[in-house]
Coordinates of C-alpha atoms in Angstrom, one line a residue:
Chain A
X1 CA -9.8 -20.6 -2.6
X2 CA -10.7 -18.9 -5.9
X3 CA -9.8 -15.3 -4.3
X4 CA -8.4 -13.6 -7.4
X5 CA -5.8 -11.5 -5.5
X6 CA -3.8 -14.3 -4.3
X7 CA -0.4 -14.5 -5.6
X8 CA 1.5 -17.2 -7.4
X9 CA 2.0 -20.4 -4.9
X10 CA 5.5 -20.7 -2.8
X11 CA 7.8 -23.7 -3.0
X12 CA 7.6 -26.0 -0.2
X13 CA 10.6 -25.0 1.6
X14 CA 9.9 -21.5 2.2
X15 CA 6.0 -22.4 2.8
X16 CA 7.4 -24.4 5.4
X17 CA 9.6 -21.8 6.7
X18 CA 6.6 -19.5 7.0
X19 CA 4.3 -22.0 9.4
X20 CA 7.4 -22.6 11.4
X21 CA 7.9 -18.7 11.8
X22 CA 4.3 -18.7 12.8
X23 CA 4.1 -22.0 15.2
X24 CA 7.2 -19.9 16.9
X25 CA 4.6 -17.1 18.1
X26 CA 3.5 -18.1 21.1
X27 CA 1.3 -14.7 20.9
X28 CA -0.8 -16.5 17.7
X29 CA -1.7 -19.5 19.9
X30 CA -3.2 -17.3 22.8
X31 CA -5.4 -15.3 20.4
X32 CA -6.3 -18.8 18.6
X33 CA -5.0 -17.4 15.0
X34 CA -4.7 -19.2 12.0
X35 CA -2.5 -18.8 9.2
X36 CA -5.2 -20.0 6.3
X37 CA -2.8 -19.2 3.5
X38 CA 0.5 -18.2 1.9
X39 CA 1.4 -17.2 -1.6
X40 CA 4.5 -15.0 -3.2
X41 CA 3.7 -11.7 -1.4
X42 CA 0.4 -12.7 -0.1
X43 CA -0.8 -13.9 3.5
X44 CA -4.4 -14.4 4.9
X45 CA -4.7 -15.1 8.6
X46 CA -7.6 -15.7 10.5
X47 CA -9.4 -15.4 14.1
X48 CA -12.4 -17.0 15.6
X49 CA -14.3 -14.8 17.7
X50 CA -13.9 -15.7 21.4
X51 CA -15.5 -13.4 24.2
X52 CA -11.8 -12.9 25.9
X53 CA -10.9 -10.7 22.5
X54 CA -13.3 -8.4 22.8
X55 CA -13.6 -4.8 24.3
X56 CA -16.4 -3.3 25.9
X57 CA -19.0 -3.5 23.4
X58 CA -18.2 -7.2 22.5
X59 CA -16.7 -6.4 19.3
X60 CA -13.0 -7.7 18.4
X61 CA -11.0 -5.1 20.9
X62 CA -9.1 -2.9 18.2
X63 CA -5.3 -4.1 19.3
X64 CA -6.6 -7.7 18.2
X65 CA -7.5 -6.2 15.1
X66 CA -4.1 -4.4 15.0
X67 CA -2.4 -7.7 15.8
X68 CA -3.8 -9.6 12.8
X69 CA -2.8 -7.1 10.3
X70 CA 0.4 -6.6 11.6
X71 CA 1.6 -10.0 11.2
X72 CA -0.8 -10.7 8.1
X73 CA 1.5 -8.0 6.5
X74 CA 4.7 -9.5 7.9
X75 CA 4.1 -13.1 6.4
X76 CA 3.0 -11.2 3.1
X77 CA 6.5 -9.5 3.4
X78 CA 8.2 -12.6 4.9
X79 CA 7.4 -14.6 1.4
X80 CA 9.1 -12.5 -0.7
X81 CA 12.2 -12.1 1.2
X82 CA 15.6 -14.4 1.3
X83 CA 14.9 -17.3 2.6
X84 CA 17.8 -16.8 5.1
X85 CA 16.5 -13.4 6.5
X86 CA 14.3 -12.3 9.1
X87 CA 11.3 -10.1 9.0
X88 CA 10.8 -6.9 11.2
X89 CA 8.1 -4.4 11.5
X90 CA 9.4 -1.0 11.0
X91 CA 6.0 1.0 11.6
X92 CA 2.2 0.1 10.4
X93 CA -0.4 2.7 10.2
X94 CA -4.0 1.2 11.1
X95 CA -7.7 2.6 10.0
X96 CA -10.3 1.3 11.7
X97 CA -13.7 2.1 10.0
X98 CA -16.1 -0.4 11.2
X99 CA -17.4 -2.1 14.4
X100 CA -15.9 -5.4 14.3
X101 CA -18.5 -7.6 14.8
X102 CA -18.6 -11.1 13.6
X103 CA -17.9 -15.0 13.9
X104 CA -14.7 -14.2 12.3
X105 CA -12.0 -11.4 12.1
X106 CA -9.9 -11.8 8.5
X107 CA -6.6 -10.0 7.6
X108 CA -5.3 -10.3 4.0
X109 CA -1.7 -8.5 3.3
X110 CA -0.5 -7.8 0.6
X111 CA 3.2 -6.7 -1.3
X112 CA 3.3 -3.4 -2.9
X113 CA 6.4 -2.8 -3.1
X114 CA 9.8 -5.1 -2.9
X115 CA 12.7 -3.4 -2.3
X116 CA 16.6 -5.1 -0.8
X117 CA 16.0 -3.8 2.4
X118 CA 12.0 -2.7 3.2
X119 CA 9.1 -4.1 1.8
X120 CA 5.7 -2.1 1.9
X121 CA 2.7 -3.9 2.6
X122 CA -1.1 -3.1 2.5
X123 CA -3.5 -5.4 4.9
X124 CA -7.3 -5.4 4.2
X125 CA -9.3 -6.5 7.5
X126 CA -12.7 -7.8 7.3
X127 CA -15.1 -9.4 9.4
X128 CA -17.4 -12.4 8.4
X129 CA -20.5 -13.1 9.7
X130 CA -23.1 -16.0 8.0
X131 CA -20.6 -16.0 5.2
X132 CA -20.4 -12.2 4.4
X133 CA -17.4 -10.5 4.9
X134 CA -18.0 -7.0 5.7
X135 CA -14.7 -4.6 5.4
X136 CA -13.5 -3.1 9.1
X137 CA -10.0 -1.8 8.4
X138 CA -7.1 -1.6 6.3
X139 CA -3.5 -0.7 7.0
X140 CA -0.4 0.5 5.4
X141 CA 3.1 -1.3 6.9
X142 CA 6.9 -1.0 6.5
X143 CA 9.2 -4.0 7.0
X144 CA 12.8 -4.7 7.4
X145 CA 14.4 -7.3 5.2
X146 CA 17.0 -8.8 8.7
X147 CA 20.4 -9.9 6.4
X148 CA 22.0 -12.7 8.5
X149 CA 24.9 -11.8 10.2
X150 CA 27.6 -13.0 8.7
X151 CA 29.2 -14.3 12.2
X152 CA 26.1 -16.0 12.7
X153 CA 25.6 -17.7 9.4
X154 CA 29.2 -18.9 9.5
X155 CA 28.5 -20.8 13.1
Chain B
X1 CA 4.4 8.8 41.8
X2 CA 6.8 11.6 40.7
X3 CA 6.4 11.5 37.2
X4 CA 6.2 14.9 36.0
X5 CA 4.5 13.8 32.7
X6 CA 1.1 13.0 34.5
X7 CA -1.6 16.2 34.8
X8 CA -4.2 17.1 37.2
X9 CA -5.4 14.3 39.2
X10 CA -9.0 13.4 37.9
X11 CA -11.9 13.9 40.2
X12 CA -13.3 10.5 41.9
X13 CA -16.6 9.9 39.0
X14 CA -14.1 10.2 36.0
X15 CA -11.5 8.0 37.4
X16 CA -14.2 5.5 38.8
X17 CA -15.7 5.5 35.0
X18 CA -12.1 5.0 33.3
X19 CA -11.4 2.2 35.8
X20 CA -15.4 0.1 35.0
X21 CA -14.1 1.1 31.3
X22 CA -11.0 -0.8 32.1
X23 CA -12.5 -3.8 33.2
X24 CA -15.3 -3.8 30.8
X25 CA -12.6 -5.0 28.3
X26 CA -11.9 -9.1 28.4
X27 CA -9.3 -8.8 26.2
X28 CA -6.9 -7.0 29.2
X29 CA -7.5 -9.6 31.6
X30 CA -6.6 -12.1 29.0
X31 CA -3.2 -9.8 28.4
X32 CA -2.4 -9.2 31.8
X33 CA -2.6 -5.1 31.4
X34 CA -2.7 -3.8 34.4
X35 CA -4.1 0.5 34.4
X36 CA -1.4 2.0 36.7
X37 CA -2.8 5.4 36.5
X38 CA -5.3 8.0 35.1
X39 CA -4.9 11.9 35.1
X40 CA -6.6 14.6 33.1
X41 CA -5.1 14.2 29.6
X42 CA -2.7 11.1 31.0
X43 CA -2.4 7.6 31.6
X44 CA 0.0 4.6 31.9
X45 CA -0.6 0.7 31.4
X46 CA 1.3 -1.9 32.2
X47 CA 1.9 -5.4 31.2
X48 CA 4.0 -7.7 33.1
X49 CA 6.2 -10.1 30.6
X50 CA 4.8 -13.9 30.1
X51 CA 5.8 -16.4 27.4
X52 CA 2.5 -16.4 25.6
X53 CA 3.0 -12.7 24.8
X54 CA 6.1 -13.2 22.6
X55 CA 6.5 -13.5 19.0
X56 CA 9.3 -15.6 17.8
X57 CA 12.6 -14.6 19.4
X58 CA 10.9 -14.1 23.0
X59 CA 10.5 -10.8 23.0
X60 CA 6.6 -9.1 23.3
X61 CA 4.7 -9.7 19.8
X62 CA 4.3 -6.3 17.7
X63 CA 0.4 -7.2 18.5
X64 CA 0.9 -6.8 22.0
X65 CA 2.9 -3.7 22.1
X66 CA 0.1 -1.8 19.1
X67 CA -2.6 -3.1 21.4
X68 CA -0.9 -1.1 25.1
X69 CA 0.0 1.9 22.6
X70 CA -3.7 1.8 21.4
X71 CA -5.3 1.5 25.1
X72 CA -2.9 3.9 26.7
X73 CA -3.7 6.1 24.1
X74 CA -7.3 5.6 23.9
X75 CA -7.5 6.3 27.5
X76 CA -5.8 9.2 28.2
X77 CA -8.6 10.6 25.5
X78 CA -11.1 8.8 27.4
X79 CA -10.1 11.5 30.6
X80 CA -10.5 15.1 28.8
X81 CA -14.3 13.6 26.7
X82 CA -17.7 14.5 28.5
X83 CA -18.7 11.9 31.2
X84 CA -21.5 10.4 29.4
X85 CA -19.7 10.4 26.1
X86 CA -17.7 7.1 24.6
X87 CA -14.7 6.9 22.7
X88 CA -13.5 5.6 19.3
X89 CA -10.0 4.5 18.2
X90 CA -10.0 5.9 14.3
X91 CA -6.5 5.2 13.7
X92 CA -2.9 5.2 15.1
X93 CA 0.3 5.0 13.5
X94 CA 3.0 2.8 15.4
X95 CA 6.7 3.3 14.7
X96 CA 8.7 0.1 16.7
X97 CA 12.3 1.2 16.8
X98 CA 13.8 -1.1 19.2
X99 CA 13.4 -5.0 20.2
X100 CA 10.7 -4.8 23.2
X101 CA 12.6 -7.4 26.0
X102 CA 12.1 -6.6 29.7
X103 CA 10.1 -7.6 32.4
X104 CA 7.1 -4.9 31.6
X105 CA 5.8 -3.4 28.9
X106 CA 4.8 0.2 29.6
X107 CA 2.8 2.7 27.2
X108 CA 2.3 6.3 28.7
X109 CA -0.5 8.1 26.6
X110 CA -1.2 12.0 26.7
X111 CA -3.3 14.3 24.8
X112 CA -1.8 16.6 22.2
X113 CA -5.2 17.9 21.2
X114 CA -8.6 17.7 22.6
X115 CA -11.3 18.9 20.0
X116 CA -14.6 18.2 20.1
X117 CA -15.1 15.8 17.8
X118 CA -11.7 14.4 17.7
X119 CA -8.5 13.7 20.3
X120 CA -5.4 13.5 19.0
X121 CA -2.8 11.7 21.2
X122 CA 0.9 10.3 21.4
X123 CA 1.9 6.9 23.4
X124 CA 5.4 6.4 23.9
X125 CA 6.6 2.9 25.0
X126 CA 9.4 1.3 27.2
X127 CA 10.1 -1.8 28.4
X128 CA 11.6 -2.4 32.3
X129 CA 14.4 -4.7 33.3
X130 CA 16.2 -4.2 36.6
X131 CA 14.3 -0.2 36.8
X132 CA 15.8 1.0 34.0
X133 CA 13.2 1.9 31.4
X134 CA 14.1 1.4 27.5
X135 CA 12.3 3.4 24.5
X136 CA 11.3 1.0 22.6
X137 CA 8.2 2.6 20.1
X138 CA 5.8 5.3 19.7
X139 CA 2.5 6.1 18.5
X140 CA 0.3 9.0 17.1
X141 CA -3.5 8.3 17.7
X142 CA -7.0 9.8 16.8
X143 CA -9.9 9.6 18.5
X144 CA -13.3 10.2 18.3
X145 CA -15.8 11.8 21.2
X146 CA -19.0 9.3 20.5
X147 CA -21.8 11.2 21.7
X148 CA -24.6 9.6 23.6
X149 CA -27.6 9.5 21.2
X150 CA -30.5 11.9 22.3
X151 CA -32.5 9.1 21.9
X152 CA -31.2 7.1 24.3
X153 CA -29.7 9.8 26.4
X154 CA -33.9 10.4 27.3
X155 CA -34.9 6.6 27.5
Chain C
X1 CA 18.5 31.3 20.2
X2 CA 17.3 29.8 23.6
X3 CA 15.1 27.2 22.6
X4 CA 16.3 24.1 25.6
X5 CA 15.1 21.6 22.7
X6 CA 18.1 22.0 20.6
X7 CA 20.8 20.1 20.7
X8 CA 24.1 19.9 21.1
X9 CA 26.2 22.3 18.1
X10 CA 26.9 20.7 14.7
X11 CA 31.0 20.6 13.8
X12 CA 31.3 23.7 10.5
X13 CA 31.4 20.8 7.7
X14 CA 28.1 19.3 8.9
X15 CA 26.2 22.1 9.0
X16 CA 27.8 23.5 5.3
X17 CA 26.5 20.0 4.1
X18 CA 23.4 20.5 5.6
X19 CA 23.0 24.2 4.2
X20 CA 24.6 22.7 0.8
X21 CA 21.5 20.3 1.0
X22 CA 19.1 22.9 1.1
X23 CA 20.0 25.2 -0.8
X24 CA 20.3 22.1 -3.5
X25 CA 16.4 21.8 -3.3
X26 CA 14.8 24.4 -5.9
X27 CA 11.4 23.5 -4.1
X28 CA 12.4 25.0 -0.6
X29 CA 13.6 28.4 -3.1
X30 CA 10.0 28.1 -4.8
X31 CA 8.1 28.0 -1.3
X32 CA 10.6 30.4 0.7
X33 CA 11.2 28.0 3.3
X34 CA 14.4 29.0 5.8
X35 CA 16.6 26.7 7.5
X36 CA 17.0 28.6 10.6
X37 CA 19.1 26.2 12.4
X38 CA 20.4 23.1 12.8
X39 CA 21.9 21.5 15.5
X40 CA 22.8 17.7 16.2
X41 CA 19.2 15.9 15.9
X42 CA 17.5 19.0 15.8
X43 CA 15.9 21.2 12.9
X44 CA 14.0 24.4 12.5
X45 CA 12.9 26.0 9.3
X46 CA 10.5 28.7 8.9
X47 CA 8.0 29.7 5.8
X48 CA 6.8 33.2 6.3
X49 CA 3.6 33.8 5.0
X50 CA 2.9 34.5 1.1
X51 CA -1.2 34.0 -0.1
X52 CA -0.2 31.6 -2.7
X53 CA 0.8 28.8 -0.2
X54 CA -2.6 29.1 0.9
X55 CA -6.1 26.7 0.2
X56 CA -9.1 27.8 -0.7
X57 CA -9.6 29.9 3.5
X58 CA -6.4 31.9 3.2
X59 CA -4.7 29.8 5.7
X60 CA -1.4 27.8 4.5
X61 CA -2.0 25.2 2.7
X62 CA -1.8 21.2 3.6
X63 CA 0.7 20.5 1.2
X64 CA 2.8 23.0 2.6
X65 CA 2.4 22.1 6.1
X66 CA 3.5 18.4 5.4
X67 CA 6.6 19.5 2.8
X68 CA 7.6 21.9 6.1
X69 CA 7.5 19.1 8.2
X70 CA 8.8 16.4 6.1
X71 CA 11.7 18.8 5.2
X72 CA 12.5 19.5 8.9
X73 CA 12.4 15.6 10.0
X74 CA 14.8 15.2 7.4
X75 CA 17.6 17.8 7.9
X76 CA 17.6 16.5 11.8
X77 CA 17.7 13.2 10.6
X78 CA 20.6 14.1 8.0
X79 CA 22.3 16.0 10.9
X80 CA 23.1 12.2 12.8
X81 CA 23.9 10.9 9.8
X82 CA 27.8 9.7 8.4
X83 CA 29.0 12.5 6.4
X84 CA 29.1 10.8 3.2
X85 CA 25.6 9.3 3.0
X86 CA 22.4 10.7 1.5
X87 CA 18.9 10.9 3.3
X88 CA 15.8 9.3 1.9
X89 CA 11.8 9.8 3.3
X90 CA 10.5 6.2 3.7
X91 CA 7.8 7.6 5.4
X92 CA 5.5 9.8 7.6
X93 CA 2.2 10.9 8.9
X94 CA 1.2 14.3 10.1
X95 CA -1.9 14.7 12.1
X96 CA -3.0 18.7 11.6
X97 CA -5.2 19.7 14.6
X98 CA -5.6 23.3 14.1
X99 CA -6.3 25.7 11.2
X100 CA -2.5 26.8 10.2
X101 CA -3.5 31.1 10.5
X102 CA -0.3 33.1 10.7
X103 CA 2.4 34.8 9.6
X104 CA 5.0 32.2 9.9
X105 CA 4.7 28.5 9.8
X106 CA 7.5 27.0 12.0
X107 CA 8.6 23.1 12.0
X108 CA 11.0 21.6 14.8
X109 CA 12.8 17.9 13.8
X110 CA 14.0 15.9 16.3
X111 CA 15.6 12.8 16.2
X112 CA 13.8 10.3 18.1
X113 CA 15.9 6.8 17.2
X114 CA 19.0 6.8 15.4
X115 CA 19.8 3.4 13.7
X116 CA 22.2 2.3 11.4
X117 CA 20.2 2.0 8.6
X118 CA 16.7 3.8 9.7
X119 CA 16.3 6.7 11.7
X120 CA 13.1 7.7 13.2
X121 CA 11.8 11.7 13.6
X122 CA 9.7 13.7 15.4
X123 CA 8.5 17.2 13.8
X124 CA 6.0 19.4 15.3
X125 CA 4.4 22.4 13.6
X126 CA 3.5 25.8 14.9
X127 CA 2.0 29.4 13.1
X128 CA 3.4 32.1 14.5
X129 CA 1.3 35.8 15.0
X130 CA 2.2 38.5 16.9
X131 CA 5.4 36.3 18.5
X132 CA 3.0 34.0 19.5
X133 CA 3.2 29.9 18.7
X134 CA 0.4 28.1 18.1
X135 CA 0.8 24.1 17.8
X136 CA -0.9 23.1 14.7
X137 CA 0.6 19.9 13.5
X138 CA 2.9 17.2 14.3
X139 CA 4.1 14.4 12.2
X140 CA 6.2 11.0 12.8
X141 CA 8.2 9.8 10.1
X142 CA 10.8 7.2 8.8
X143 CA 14.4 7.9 7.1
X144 CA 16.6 5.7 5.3
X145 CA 20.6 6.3 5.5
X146 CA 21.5 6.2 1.8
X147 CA 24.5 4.5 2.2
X148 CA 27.8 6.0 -0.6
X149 CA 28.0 2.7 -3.0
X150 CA 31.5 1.4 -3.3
X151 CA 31.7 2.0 -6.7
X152 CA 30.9 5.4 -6.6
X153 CA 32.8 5.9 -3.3
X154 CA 35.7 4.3 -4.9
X155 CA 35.9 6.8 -8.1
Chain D
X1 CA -10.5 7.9 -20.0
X2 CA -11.1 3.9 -19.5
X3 CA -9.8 4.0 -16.3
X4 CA -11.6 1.3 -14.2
X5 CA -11.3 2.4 -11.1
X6 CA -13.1 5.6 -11.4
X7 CA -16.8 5.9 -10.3
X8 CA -19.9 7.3 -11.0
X9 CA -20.3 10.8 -12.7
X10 CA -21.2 13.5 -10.6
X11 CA -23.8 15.9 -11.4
X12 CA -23.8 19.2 -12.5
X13 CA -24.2 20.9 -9.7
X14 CA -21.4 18.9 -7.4
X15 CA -18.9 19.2 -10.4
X16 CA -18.9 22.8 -10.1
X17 CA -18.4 22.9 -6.6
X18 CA -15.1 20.6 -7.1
X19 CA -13.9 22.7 -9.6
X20 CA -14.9 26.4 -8.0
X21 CA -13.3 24.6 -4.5
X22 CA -9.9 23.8 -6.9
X23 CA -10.2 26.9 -8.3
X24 CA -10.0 29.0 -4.7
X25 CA -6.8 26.9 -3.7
X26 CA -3.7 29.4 -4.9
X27 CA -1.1 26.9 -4.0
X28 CA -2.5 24.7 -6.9
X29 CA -2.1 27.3 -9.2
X30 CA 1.7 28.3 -7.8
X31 CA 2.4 24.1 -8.0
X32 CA 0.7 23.8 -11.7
X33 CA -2.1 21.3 -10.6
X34 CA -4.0 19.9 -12.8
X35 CA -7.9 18.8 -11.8
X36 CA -7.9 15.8 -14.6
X37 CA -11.4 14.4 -13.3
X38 CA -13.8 14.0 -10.4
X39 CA -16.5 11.1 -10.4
X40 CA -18.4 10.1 -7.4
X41 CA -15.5 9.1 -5.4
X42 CA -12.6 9.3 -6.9
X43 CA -10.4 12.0 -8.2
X44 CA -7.1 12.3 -10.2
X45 CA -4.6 14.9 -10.0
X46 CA -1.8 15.5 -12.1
X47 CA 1.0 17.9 -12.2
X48 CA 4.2 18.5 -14.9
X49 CA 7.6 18.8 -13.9
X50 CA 9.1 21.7 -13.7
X51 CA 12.4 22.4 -12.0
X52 CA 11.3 24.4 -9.4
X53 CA 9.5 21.2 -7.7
X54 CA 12.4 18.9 -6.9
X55 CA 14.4 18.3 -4.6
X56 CA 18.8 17.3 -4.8
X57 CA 18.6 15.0 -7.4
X58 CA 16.3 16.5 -9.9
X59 CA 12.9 14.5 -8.6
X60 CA 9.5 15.7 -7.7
X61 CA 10.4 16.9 -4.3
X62 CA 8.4 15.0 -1.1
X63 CA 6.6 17.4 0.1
X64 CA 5.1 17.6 -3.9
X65 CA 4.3 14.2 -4.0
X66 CA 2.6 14.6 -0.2
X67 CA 0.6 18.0 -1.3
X68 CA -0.7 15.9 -4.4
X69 CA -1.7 13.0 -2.4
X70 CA -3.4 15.3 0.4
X71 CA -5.2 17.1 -2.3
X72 CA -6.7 14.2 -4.2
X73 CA -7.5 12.4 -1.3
X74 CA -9.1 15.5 -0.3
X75 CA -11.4 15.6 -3.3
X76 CA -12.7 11.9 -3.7
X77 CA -13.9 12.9 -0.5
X78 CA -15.5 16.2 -1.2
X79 CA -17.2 14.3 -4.2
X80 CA -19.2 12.1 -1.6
X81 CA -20.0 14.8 1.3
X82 CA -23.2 16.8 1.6
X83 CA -22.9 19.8 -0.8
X84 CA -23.4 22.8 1.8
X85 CA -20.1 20.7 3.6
X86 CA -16.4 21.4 3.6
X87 CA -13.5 19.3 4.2
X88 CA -10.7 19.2 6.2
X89 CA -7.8 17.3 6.5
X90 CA -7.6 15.2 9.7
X91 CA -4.5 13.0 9.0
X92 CA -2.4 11.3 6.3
X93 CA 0.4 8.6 5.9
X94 CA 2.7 8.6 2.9
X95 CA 4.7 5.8 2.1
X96 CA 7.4 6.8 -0.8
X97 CA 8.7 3.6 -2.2
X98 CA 10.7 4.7 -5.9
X99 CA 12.3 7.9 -7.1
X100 CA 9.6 10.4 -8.4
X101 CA 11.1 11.0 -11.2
X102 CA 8.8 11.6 -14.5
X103 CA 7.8 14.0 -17.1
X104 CA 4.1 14.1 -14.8
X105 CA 3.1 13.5 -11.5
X106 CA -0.1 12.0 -10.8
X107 CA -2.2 11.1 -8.2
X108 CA -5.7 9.0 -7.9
X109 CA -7.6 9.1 -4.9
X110 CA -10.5 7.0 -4.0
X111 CA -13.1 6.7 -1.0
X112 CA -13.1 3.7 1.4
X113 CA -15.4 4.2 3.9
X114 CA -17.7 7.1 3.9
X115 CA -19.3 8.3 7.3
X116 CA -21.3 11.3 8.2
X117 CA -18.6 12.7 10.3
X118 CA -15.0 10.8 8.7
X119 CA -14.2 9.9 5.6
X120 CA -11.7 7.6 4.8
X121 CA -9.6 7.5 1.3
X122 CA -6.7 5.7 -0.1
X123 CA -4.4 7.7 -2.6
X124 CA -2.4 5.9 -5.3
X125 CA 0.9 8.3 -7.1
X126 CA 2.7 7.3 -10.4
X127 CA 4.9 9.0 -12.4
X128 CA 4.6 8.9 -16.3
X129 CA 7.2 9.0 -18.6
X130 CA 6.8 8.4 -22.3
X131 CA 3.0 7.1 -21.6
X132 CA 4.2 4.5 -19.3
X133 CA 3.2 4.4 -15.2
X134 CA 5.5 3.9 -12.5
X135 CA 3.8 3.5 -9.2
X136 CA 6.1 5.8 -6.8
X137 CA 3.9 6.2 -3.5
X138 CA 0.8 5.5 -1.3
X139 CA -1.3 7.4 0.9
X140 CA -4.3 6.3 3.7
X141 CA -5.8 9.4 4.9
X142 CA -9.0 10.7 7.2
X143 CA -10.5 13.4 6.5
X144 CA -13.9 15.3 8.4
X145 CA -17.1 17.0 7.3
X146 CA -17.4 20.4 7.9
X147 CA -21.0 21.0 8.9
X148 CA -22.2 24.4 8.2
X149 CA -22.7 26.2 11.4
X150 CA -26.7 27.1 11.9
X151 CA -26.0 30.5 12.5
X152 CA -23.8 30.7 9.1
X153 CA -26.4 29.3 6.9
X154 CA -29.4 31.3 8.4
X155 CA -27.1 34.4 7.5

C-alpha cells in the first residue's frame, strides 16, 4: 500500500467504471486475475499461480505473462482517459528476462505519456515468492483513446 | 493442406518432439489451442472461439491473441533448433490492427532468421467465420536456442 | 522495375507530394538516402555506401539501418494517406539479423493495415553487393494520420 | 553531474574501451555525438542541432532520435559485458511521443537485466531547451555478447 509509484487516487465514478470494465472480461476470470489497484495513470493486477497457467517447465507460460501486462497497461491508460471512451491496444512490445517462477505473477503499468488520442504505457512484471518480488519482464504499450460515436452517444 | 506458406515436412522425431512439447504446456489445454501443423521453419495453432476467452465486447482478449502469436511463433523456431536443444521466448512485439471476432483464432508462425543463438520469427494472425480468414494482428519474435548443459547432457 | 511487390501506380500529384516530402528532409540529403520509388502502399529507398555511415566494423551503421527503415515505412504509409494530411512515427521496432556489409542498403515499405487514423507498416532491409540482396533487417512500425486542423485548413 | 540514476564508475581500463569503441564509430562523428558519460550501466548521449538532422518541420529527424537511442542503449550495455566482448544490436522498439524539437538531443540508457549471452536496456530521450527537459521518446532494446572466437584470441 505504501508503493511510492502509485499515482494520485481516482474518484469513485471512474474507479467504478474501471472494475466494471474488468468484471466484463470473461478472459480475467478464467486466468483467476485480480485487479489489486487503481490510481490516475496507474494499475497493478495480479495472478495466483495455478498449475493450468504454466508451460512446460511449470513456470507462468509467457502469453499469461503477456496477458497481465497487456491489460495492466490498458487500465493504467483507461484511468486517464474520458470517462465516456473506450480503451484499445494498438501494439505492446514484451521482454521477458526471467523464469517466472513464483506463488504470484504481478504487473504494474504505468502512464508515460497522455496524449488526445494514444496513450503510452510502461508495465513492470514481477514475480513474488515468500514475499520477494523478483523482476521477470517489462513492456512498452500503445493505446487508443475510442471517442464515442456520436450516433451512439445520442441513442 | 495446400497452403503454400508451410516448408518441408519435418521428419517423424522432430514432429513427435514438437507435438510432447505441445502437450507439455497446461496452459493450451486450458485455452483450447489446438497445433494444426508443424513444418521445417512453419507452424499454425488454432483456437476455436468460447465465451471465457473474450474481453469485454465478446471478442478474443488481446491476452489470448499475444499468447497464439507467441506459441505459433515460438514453435515454428522450435522446428529449425537441434533436437536436444530448448527454446526461449526473449521478446515479441504485437501490432493488433483489427477487432479479433470469428469462430477461430489462427496464428501462422515462420522463421525469418535462424542463427545460432537466436531465431527470429514473424506470426501473422486471422480470425475464421464462415471460411473466410480476416487479418487481424501480427507479430515479430526472438528466440533463443537453450543449449542442453554438458553437464547434464553426460548424466 | 519488376519487383511483383509493388503496388498499384501513384496518380502525378501523390507522388510530387511524396518527392516534395523528401526532399523537405535535410537528414535524408545529409545521409544520401534515394527515394527510388513509390507506388500506392509501397516504398523503396536506397543509401549507397559512404564509410561515415559506418560503426566501429566498417559496416553501416545501426542508426542508419533504422532511419532507412523508419523513412521507408513512412513514405508507403504517406502514400495511402488523404492528400492533405501529414504523417507522424508513433512507433517501431526493427529486428537486425545480419551484419549490414555492402554497397547499398535497400529498405521496402509496405502497408500492412490502413486505418483512419493509424496505419500499420512493414519494412524489410536488404545490403546489396555485386547485385546480390541480402536480408538483413526488418522492422514493424505504427503511423499516425496528422489530420489538416480546421483552422489552418480554413486559412 | 547529480544525476541519480547513473551508476557506479567504471574503471580505468573499461572507460577507455567505451571511449576508443565511440571513438571507431564514424557515423557519430558525421551526426556530432557527444559521449557525455559512462558509469557501470548507464550511459548518456547527447547531440546539438544542427539543420542537417531534421526532418519537414525543422525537428530532430526520427531516424536521429532512433540512432541516439540504439547507441546509448548500446553502451550501458558495453559498460557491463566482459572486456575482450563486443556488442551487437539484436532488436529495439522506439516509441516517439512529442516533437523533438530542442537546442540538444539527449539520450540515457540504462541496463535491466544483464545475462551472459543478452542484455537487456531501457533508453530514456529528452530534448533541452534553455536548461529545461522535455521527455520526447522511449526505447526497450536487446542486445548480445560477442564472444571472442578461440581461434581470434590465440592469434
Amino acid at each position: 500500500m505504501s508503493d511510492p509509484s502509485v499515482g494520485l487516487a481516482l474518484d469513485a465514478v471512474r474507479l467504478e467504471k474501471l472494475h466494471r470494465m474488468f468484471a466484463a472480461q470473461p478472459f480475467m476470470g478464467l486466468l483467476g486475475v485480480v485487479l489489486v489497484r487503481a490510481d490516475h495513470g496507474h494499475c497493478i493486477m495480479e495472478l495466483p499461480y495455478r498449475p493450468d497457467l504454466s508451460q512446460q517447465n511449470g513456470f507462468f507460460h509467457g502469453g499469461v505473462i503477456g496477458t497481465l501486462a497487456d491489460n495492466a497497461g490498458g487500465f493504467a491508460g483507461a484511468s486517464v482517459m474520458p470517462l465516456d471512451s473506450g480503451v484499445l491496444t494498438v501494439e505492446y512490445k514484451l521482454n521477458i528476462f526471467a523464469p517466472a517462477d513464483g506463488d504470484t505473477l504481478i504487473a504494474k503499468g504505468h502512464v508515460l505519456k497522455h496524449g488526445k488520442t494514444l496513450v503510452i504505457t510502461r508495465v513492470d512484471l514481477f514475480t513474488r515468492r515468500d514475499g520477494h518480488d523478483k523482476p521477470v519482464a517489462t513492456a512498452l504499450q500503445t493505446l487508443m483513446v475510442m471517442q464515442p460515436r456520436p450516433a451512439l452517444a445520442a441513442s
